[in-house]
Coordinates of C-alpha atoms and ligand atoms in Angstrom, one line a residue:
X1471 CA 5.1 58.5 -19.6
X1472 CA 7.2 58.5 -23.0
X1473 CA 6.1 57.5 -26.1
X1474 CA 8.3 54.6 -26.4
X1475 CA 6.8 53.1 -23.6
X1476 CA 3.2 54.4 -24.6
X1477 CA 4.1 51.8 -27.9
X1478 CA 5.4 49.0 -25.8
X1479 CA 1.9 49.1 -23.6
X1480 CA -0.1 49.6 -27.3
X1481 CA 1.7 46.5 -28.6
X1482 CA 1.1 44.6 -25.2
X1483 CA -2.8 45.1 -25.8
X1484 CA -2.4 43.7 -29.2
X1485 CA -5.0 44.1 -32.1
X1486 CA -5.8 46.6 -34.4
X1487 CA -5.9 49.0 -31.9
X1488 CA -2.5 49.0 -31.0
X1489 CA -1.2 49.5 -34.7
X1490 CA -3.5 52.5 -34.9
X1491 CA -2.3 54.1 -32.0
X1492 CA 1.0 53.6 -33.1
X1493 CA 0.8 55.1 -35.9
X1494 CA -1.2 58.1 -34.8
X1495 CA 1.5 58.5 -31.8
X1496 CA 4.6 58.1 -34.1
X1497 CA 3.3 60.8 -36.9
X1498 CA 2.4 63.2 -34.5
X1499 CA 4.8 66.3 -33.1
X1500 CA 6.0 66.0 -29.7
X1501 CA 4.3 69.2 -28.5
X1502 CA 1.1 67.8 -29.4
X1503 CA 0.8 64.9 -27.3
X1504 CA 3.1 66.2 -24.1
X1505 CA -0.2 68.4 -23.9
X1506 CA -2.0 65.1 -23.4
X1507 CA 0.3 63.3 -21.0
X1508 CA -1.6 62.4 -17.7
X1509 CA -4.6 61.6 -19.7
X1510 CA -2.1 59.3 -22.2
X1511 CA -0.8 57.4 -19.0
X1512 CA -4.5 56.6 -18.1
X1513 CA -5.1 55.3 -21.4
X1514 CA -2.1 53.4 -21.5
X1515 CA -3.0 51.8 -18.3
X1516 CA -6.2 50.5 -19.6
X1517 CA -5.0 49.4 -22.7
X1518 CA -2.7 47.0 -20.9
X1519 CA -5.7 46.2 -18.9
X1520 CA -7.9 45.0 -21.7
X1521 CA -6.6 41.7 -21.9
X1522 CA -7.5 41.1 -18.7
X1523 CA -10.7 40.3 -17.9
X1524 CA -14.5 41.7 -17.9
X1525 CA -14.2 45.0 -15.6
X1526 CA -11.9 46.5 -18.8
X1527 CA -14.5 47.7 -20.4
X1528 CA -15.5 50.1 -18.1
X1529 CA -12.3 51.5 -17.3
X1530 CA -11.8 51.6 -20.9
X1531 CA -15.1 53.6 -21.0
X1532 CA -13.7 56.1 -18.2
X1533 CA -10.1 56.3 -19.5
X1534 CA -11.8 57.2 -23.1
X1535 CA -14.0 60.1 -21.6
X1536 CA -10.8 61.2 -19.2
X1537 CA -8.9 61.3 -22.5
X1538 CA -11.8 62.9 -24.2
X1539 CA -12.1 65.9 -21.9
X1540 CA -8.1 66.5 -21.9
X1541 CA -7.1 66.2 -25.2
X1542 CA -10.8 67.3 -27.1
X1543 CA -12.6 69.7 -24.7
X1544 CA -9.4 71.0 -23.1
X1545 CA -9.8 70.4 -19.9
X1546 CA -6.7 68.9 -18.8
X1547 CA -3.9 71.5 -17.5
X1548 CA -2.5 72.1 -21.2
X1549 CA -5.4 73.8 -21.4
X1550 CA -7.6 73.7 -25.1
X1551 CA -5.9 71.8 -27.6
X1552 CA -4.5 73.3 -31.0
X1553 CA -5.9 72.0 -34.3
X1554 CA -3.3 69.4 -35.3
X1555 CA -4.1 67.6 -32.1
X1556 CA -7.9 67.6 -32.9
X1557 CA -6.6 66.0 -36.1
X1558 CA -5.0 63.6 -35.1
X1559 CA -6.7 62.7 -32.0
X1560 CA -10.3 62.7 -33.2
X1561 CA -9.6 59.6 -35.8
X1562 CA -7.5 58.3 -32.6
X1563 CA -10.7 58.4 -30.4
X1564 CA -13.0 57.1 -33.0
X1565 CA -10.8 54.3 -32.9
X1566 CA -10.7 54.0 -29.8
X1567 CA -14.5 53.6 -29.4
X1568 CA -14.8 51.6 -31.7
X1569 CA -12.1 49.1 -29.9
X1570 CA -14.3 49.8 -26.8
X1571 CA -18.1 48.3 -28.1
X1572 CA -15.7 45.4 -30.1
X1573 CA -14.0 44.8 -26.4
X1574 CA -17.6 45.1 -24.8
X1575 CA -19.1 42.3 -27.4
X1576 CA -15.2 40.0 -26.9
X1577 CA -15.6 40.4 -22.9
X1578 CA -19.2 39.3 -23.0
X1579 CA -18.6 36.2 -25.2
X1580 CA -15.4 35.5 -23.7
X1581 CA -17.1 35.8 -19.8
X1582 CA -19.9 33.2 -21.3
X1583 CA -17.2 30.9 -22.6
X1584 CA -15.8 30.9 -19.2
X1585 CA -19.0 30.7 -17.8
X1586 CA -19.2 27.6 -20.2
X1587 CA -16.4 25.9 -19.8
X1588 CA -16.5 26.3 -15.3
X1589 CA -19.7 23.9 -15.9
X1590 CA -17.9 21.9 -18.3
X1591 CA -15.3 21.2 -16.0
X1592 CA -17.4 21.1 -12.8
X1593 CA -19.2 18.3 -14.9
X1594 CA -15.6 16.3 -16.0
X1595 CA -14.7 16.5 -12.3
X1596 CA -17.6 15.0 -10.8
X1597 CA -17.3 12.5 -13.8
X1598 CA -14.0 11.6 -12.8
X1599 CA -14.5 11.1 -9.5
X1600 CA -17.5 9.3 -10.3
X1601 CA -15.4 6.9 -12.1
X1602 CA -12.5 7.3 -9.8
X1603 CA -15.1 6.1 -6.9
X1604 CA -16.4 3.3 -9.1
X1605 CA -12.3 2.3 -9.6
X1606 CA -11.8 2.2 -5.7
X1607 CA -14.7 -0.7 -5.3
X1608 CA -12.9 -2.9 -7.2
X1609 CA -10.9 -5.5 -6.1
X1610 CA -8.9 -5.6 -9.0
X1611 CA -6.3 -3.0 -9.5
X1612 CA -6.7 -0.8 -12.4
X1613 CA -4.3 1.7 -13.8
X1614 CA -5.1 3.9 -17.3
X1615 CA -2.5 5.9 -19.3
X1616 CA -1.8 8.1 -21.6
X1617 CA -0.5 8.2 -25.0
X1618 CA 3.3 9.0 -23.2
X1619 CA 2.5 6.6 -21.4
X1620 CA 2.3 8.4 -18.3
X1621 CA -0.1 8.1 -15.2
X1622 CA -3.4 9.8 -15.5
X1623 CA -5.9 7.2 -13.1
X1624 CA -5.3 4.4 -11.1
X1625 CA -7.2 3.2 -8.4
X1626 CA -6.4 2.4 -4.6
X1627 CA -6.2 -1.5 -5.1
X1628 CA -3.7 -0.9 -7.9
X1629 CA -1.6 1.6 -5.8
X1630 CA -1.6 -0.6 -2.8
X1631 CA -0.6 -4.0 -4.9
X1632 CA 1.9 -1.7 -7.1
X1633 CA 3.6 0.4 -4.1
X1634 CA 2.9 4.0 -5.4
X1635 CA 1.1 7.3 -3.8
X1636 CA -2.2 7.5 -5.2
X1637 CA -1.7 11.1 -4.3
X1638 CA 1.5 11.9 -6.5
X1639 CA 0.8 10.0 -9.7
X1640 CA -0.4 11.9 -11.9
X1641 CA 1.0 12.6 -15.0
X1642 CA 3.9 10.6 -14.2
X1643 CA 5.9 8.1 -16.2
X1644 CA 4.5 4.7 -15.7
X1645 CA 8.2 3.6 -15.5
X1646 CA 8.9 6.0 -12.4
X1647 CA 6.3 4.4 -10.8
X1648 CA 6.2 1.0 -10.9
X1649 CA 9.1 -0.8 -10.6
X1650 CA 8.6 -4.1 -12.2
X1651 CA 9.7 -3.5 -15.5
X1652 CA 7.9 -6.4 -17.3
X1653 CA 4.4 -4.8 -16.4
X1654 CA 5.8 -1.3 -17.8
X1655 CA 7.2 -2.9 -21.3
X1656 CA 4.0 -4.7 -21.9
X1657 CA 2.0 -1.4 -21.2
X1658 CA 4.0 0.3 -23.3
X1659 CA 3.5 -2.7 -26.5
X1660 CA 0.2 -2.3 -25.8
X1661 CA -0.1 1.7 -26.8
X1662 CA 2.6 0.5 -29.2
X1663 CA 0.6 -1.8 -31.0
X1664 CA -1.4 1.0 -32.1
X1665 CA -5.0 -1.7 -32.2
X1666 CA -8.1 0.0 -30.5
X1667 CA -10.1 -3.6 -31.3
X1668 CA -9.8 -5.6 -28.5
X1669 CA -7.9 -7.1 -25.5
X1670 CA -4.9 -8.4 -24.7
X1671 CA -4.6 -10.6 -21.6
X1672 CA -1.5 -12.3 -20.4
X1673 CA -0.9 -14.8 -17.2
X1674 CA 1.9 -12.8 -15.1
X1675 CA 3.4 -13.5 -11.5
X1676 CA 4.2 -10.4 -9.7
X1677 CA 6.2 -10.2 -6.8
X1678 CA 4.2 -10.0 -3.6
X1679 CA 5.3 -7.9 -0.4
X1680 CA 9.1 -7.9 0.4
X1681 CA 10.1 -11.6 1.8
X1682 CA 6.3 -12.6 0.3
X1683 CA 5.4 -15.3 -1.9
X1684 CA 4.6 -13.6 -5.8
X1685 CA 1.3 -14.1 -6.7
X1686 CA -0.5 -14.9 -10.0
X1687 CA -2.3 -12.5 -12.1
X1688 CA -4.2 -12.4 -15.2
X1689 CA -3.7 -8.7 -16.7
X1690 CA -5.7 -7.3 -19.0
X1691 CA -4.8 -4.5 -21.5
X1692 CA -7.1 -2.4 -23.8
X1693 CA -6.1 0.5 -25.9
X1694 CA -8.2 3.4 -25.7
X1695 CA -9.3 5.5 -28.1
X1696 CA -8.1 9.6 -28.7
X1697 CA -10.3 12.7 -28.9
X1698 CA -10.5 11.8 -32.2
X1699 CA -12.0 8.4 -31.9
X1700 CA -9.5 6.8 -34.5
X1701 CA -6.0 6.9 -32.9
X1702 CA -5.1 5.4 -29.0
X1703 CA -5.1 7.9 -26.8
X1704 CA -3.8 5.8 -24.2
X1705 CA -4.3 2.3 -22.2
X1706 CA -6.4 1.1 -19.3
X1707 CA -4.1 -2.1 -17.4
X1708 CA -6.6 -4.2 -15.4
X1709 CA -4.4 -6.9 -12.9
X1710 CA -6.9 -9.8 -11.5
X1711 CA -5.3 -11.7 -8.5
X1712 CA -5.9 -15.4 -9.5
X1713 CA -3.1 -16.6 -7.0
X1714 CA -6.2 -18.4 -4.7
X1715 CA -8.1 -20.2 -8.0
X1716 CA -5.1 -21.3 -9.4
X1717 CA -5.0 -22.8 -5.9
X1718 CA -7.8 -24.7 -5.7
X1719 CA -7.8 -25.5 -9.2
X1720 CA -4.3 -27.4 -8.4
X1721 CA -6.0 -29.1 -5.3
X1722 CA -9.2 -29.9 -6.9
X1723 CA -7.1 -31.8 -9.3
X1724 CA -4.8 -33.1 -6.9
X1725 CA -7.9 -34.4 -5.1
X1726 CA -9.3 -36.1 -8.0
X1727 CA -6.2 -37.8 -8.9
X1728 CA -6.2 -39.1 -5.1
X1729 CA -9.7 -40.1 -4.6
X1730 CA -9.3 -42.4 -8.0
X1731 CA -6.3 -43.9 -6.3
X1732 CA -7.8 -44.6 -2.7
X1733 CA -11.4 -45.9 -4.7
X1734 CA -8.9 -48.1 -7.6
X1735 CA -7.0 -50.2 -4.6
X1736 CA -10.2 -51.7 -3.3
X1737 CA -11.8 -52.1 -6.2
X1738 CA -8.7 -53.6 -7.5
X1739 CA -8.9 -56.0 -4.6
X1740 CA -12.7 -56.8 -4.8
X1741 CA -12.0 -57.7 -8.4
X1742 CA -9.3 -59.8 -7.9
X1743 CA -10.5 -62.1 -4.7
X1744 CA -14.0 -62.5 -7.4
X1745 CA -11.6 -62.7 -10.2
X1746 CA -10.2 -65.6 -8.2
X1747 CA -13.9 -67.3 -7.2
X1748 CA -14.8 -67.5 -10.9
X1749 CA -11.7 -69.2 -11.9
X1750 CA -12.4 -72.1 -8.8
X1751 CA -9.3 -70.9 -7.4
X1752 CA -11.1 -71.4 -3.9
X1753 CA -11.5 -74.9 -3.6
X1754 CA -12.6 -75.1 -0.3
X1755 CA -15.6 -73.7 1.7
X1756 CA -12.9 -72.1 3.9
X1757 CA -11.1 -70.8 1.7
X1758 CA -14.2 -69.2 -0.4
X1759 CA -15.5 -67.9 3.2
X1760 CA -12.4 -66.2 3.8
X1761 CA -12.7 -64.7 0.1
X1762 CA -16.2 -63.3 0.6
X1763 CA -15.2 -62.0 4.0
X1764 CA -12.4 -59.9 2.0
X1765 CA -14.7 -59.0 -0.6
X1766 CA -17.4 -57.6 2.2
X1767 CA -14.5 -55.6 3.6
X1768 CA -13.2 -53.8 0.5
X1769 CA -16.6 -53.0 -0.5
X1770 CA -17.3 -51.7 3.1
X1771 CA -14.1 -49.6 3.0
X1772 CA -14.9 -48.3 -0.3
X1773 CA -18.7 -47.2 1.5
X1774 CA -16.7 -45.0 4.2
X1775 CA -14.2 -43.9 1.8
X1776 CA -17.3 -42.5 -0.6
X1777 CA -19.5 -41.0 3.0
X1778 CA -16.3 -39.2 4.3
X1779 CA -16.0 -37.9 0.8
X1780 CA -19.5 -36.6 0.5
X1781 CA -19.9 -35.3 3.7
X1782 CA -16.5 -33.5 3.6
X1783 CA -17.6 -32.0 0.5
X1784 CA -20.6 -30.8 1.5
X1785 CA -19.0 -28.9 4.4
X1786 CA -16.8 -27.4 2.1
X1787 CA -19.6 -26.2 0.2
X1788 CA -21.5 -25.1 2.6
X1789 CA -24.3 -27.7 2.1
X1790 CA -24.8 -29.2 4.9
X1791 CA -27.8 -29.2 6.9
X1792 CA -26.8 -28.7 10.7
X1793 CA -29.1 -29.0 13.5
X1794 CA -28.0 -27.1 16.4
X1795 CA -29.0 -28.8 20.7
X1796 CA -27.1 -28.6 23.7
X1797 CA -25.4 -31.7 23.3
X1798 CA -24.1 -33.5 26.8
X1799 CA -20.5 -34.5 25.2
X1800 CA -20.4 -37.1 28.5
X1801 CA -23.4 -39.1 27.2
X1802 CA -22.3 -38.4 23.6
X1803 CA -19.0 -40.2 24.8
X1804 CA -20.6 -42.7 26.9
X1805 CA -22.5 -43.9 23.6
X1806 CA -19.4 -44.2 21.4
X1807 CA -17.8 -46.6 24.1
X1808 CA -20.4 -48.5 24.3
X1809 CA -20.7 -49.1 20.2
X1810 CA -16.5 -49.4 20.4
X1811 CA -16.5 -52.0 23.7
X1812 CA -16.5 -54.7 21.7
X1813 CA -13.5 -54.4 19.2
X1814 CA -11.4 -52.5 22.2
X1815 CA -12.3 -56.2 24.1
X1816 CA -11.3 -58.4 21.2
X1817 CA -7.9 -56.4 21.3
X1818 CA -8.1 -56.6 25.6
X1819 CA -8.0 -52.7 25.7
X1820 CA -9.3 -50.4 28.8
X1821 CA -11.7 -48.1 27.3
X1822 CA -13.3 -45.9 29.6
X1823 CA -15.0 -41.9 29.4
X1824 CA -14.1 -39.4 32.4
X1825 CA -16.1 -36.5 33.2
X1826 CA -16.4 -35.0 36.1
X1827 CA -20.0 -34.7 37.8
X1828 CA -20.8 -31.0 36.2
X1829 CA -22.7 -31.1 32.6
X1830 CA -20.6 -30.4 29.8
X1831 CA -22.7 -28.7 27.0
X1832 CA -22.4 -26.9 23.9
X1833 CA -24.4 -26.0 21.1
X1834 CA -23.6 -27.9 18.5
X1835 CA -25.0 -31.1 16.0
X1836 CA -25.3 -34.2 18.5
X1837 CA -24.6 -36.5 14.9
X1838 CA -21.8 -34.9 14.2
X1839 CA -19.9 -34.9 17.4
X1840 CA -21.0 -38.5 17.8
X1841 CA -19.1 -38.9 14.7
X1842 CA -16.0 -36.9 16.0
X1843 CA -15.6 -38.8 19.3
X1844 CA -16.5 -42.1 17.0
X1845 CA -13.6 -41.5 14.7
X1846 CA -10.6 -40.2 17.1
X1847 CA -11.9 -43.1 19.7
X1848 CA -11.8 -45.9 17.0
X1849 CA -8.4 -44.7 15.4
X1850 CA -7.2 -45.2 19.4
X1851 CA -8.2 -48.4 19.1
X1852 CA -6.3 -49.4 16.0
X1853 CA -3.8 -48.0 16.9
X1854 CA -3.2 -49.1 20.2
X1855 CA -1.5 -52.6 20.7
X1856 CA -2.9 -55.4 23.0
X1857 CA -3.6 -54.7 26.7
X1858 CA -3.4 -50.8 26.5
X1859 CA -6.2 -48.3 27.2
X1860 CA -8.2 -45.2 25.8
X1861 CA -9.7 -42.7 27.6
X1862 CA -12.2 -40.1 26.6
X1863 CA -12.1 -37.2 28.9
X1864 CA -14.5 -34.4 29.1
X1865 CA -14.0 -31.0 30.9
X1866 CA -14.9 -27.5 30.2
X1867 CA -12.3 -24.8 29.2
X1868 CA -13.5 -21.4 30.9
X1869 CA -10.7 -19.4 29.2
X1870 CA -12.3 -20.1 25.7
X1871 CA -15.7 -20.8 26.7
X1872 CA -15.8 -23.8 25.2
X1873 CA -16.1 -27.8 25.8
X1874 CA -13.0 -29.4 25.5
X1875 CA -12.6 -33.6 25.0
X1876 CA -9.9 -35.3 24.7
X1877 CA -9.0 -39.0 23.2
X1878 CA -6.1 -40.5 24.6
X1879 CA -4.5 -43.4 24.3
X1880 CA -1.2 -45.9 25.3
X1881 CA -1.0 -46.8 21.8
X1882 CA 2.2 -46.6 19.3
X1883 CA 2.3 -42.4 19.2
X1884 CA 2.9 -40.4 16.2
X1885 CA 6.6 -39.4 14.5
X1886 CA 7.2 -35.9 14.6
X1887 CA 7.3 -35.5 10.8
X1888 CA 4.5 -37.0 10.3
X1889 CA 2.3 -34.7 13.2
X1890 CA 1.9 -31.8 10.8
X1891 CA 0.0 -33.7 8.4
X1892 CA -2.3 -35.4 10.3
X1893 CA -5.5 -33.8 9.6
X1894 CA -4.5 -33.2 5.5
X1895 CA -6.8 -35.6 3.0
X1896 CA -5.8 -39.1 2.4
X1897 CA -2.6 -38.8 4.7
X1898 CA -1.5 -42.0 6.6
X1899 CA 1.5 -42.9 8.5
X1900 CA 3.5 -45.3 6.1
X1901 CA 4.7 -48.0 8.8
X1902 CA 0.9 -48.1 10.1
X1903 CA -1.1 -49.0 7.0
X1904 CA 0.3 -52.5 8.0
X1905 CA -1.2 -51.9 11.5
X1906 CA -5.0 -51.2 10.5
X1907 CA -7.5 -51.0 7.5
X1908 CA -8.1 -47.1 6.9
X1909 CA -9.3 -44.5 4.3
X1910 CA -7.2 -41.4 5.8
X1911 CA -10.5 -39.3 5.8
X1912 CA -11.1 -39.5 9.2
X1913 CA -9.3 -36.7 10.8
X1914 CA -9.9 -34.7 7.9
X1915 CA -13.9 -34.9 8.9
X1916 CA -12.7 -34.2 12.1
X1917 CA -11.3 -31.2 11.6
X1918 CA -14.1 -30.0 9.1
X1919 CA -16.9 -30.8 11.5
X1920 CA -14.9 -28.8 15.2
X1921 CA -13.4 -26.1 12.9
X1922 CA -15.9 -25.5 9.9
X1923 CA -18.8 -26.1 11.3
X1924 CA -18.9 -25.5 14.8
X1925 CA -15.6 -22.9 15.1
X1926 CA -13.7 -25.3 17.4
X1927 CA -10.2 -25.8 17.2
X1928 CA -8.7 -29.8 17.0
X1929 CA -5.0 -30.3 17.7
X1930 CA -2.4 -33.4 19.1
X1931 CA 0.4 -34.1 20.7
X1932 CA 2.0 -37.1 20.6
X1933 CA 5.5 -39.6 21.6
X1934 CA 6.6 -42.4 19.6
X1935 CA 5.9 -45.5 21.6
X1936 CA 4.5 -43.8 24.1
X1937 CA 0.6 -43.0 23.3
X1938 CA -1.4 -40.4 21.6
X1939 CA -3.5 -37.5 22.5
X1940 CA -6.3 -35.9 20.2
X1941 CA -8.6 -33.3 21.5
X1942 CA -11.1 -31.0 20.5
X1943 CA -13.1 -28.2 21.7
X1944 CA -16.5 -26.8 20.9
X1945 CA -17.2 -23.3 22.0
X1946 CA -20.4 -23.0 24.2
X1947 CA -22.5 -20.9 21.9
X1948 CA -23.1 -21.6 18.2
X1949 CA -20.0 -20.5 16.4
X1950 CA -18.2 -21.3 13.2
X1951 CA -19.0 -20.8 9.2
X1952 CA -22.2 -22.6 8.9
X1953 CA -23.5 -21.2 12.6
X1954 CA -27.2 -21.2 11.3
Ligands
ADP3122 P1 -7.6 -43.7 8.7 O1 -7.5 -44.0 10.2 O2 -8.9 -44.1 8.1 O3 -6.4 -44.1 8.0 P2 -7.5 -41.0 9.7 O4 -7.6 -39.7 9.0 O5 -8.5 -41.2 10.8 O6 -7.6 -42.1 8.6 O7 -6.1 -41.1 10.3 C1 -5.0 -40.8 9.4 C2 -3.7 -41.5 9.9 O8 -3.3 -41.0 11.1 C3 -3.9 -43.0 10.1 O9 -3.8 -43.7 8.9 C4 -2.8 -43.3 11.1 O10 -1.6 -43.5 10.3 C5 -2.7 -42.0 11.9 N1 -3.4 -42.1 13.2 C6 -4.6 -41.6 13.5 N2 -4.9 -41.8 14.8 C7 -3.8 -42.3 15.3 C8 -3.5 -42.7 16.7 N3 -4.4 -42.6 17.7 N4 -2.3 -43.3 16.9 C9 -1.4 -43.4 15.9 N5 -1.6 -43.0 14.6 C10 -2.8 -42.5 14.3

């Protein structure tokens, strides 16, 4: 070992230590430590050890007692040492054991501090994945940054709607990765802004999945503060999807705005014919008779159009009380006839129920599909000119375990534009509101009550001129969103 390697390991030790060997080393003749050499390499060696961890002590402790015995007591292979090396080397081992205690005391606090700061940590880590957990059962997707603006939590829902690994991003620019730059700039203003009072929330589309609609989001951006408490340490991004109650806040006005319309044309028309009676417009009994008969009609429209509201409504809602049987859908059918007959007879048409001689049953509310088979069969009627004829056939669909009836008819059929929107609120065929009275409710209901209710499915299929077919089915047992 030479001595200018002996200085680079003192120096590599650092402290006061170091300097004092140094300068011990540097003033002494070359004989004088030569005599000294293996026990100098062992004491090199654990000076360059001290820095690094507890067990230095003790090898310190046995390097100093090796260095001792060799360079002190002579009984290294130099044999006893002259008097300049006792000179110089007692101070040096003074000094030495004097580092020694000072590394003892150092190693001790420095092994608690560790000791300290492994809880520490153990406690931040189960913090943050107490939090992280907490992040994940959100819906909403939730992202917090840093004062670089780069990655430092986000949660699944916000890696899934924002197309990045969850795995990889940390400590990564926001700008690497998410790609829609918008979200990044107003991120970045946020921090920017500097303001640790309150919230920032802005209405945003994003883009959905590739080819998908973009969806609406209300994001909300808070700064956070630093270590210090008084500057932002970074920002926490929270994205609510508001895509469905923008929605249905667009058709619950849309729906408003129709229901006035369909309830203002028969008031409208009730006001007028009594508008008319006041003035002695009617100046015969005939006349007046045929005005009261308008007037009755109107305000009977406007009754339905106010029950299919209700009750459609409440089955949105989830209000509605339903009482489960096994309904016989031949006898429910039967029933309907017979309360149709006699407006099928004024207009000469063949109505008629087929069922074959099994029992068709399913659980479902026997007032409800009463009013299903009422409103499909009566719509046949209306819609089926002079002389034609509506069937009602029941049968049982084994493939979906469920009763299946089916209204058809000989009647005037349905355009193929217009099939689509047959069971949508308020929609009626334009040429046919000439045809028959209506409130375009009906097959709305109908639908509500098969699919909401019960879990059925309702379809049609239809020619122009050439007749129409609804059917339904009901699936054996209870199904559906209000299945009790
Ligand atoms: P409403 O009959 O009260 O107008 P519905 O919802 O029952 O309301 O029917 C909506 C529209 O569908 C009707 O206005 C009519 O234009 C059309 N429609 C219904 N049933 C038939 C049918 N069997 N044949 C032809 N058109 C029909």
């Amino acid at each position: 070992m030479s001595i200018g390697r002996a200085m680079l390991a003192c120096s590599g030790a650092g402290g006061a230590l170091a300097g004092l060997a140094t300068a011990a080393i540097v003033r002494a003749p070359m004989g004088g430590l030569t005599a000294g050499g293996a026990a100098a390499g062992a004491f090199i060696g654990l000076l360059a050890g001290t820095a690094a961890a507890a067990p230095a002590a003790a090898v310190i402790g046995r390097g100093v007692e090796r260095l001792r015995r060799s360079l002190l007591d002579g009984e290294g292979e130099d044999g006893p040492p002259d008097k300049l090396t006792r000179r110089l080397v007692g101070p040096l081992m003074g000094a030495i054991g004097e580092f020694r205690e000072r590394t003892r005391a150092e190693t001790r606090r420095a092994t608690a501090g560790l000791r300290e700061l492994e809880v520490r940590w153990r406690v931040s880590e189960s913090e943050r994945k107490r939090i992280e957990s907490t992040l994940d059962s959100l819906r909403d997707a939730v992202i917090v940054t840093d004062n670089f603006d780069e990655m430092t939590m986000a949660n699944e829902a916000a890696a899934a709607l924002l197309g990045f690994d969850r795995g990889a991003c940390e400590r990564r620019p926001v700008g690497d990765l998410i790609s829609d730059a918008t979200l990044v700039r107003l991120i970045h203003q946020t921090r920017e802004s500097g303001s640790l009072s309150g919230r920032k929330t802005v209405e945003y589309d994003l883009g959905g999945a590739p080819g998908g609609q973009p969806r609406s989001f209300d994001i909300t951006m808070a700064c956070l503060a630093d270590h210090s408490g008084e500057g932002v340490g970074g920002v926490v991004t929270i994205l609510r999807d508001v895509t469905r109650e923008k929605e249905i806040s667009q058709m619950k006005s849309d729906f408003v705005s129709q229901v006035s319309h369909e309830l203002r044309t028969p008031l409208a028309s009730i006001n007028a014919y009594v508008e008319m009676l006041v003035d002695g417009e009617a100046k015969d009994e005939s006349s007046r008779t045929e005005f009261y008969q308008i007037i009755k009609n109107e305000a009977d429209r406007l009754g339905r159009l106010i029950d299919n509201m209700l009750n459609i409504s409440r089955i949105e809602a989830g209000i509605i009380q339903v009482e489960r049987t096994e309904v016989d859908f031949v006898e429910v059918a039967r029933e309907v006839v017979e309360v149709m007959q006699p407006q099928a007879r004024l207009k000469n048409i063949t109505l008629l129920v087929r069922g074959g001689p099994s029992v068709y049953t399913a659980q479902a509310c026997r007032d409800m599909m009463h009013q299903v088979i009422l409103n499909l069969v009566s719509n046949a009627v209306k819609y089926t000119p002079e002389g034609g004829r509506v069937t009602v056939a029941v049968e049982n669909d084994d493939a979906s375990r469920s009763t299946l009836v089916t209204v058809s008819d000989t009647g005037l059929g349905i355009p193929p534009d217009a099939l689509p929107n047959m069971f949508q609120k308020f929609y009626r065929i334009e040429n046919y509101k000439r045809v028959a009275k209506g409130t375009g409710l009906g097959l709305n209901l109908v639908k509500h009550i098969v699919e909401t209710v019960h879990g059925g499915q309702v379809g049609v299929q239809s020619t122009v001129g050439m007749g129409s077919k609804f059917w339904f089915t009901i699936p054996f047992e209870a199904g559906g969103r209000l299945a009790a």
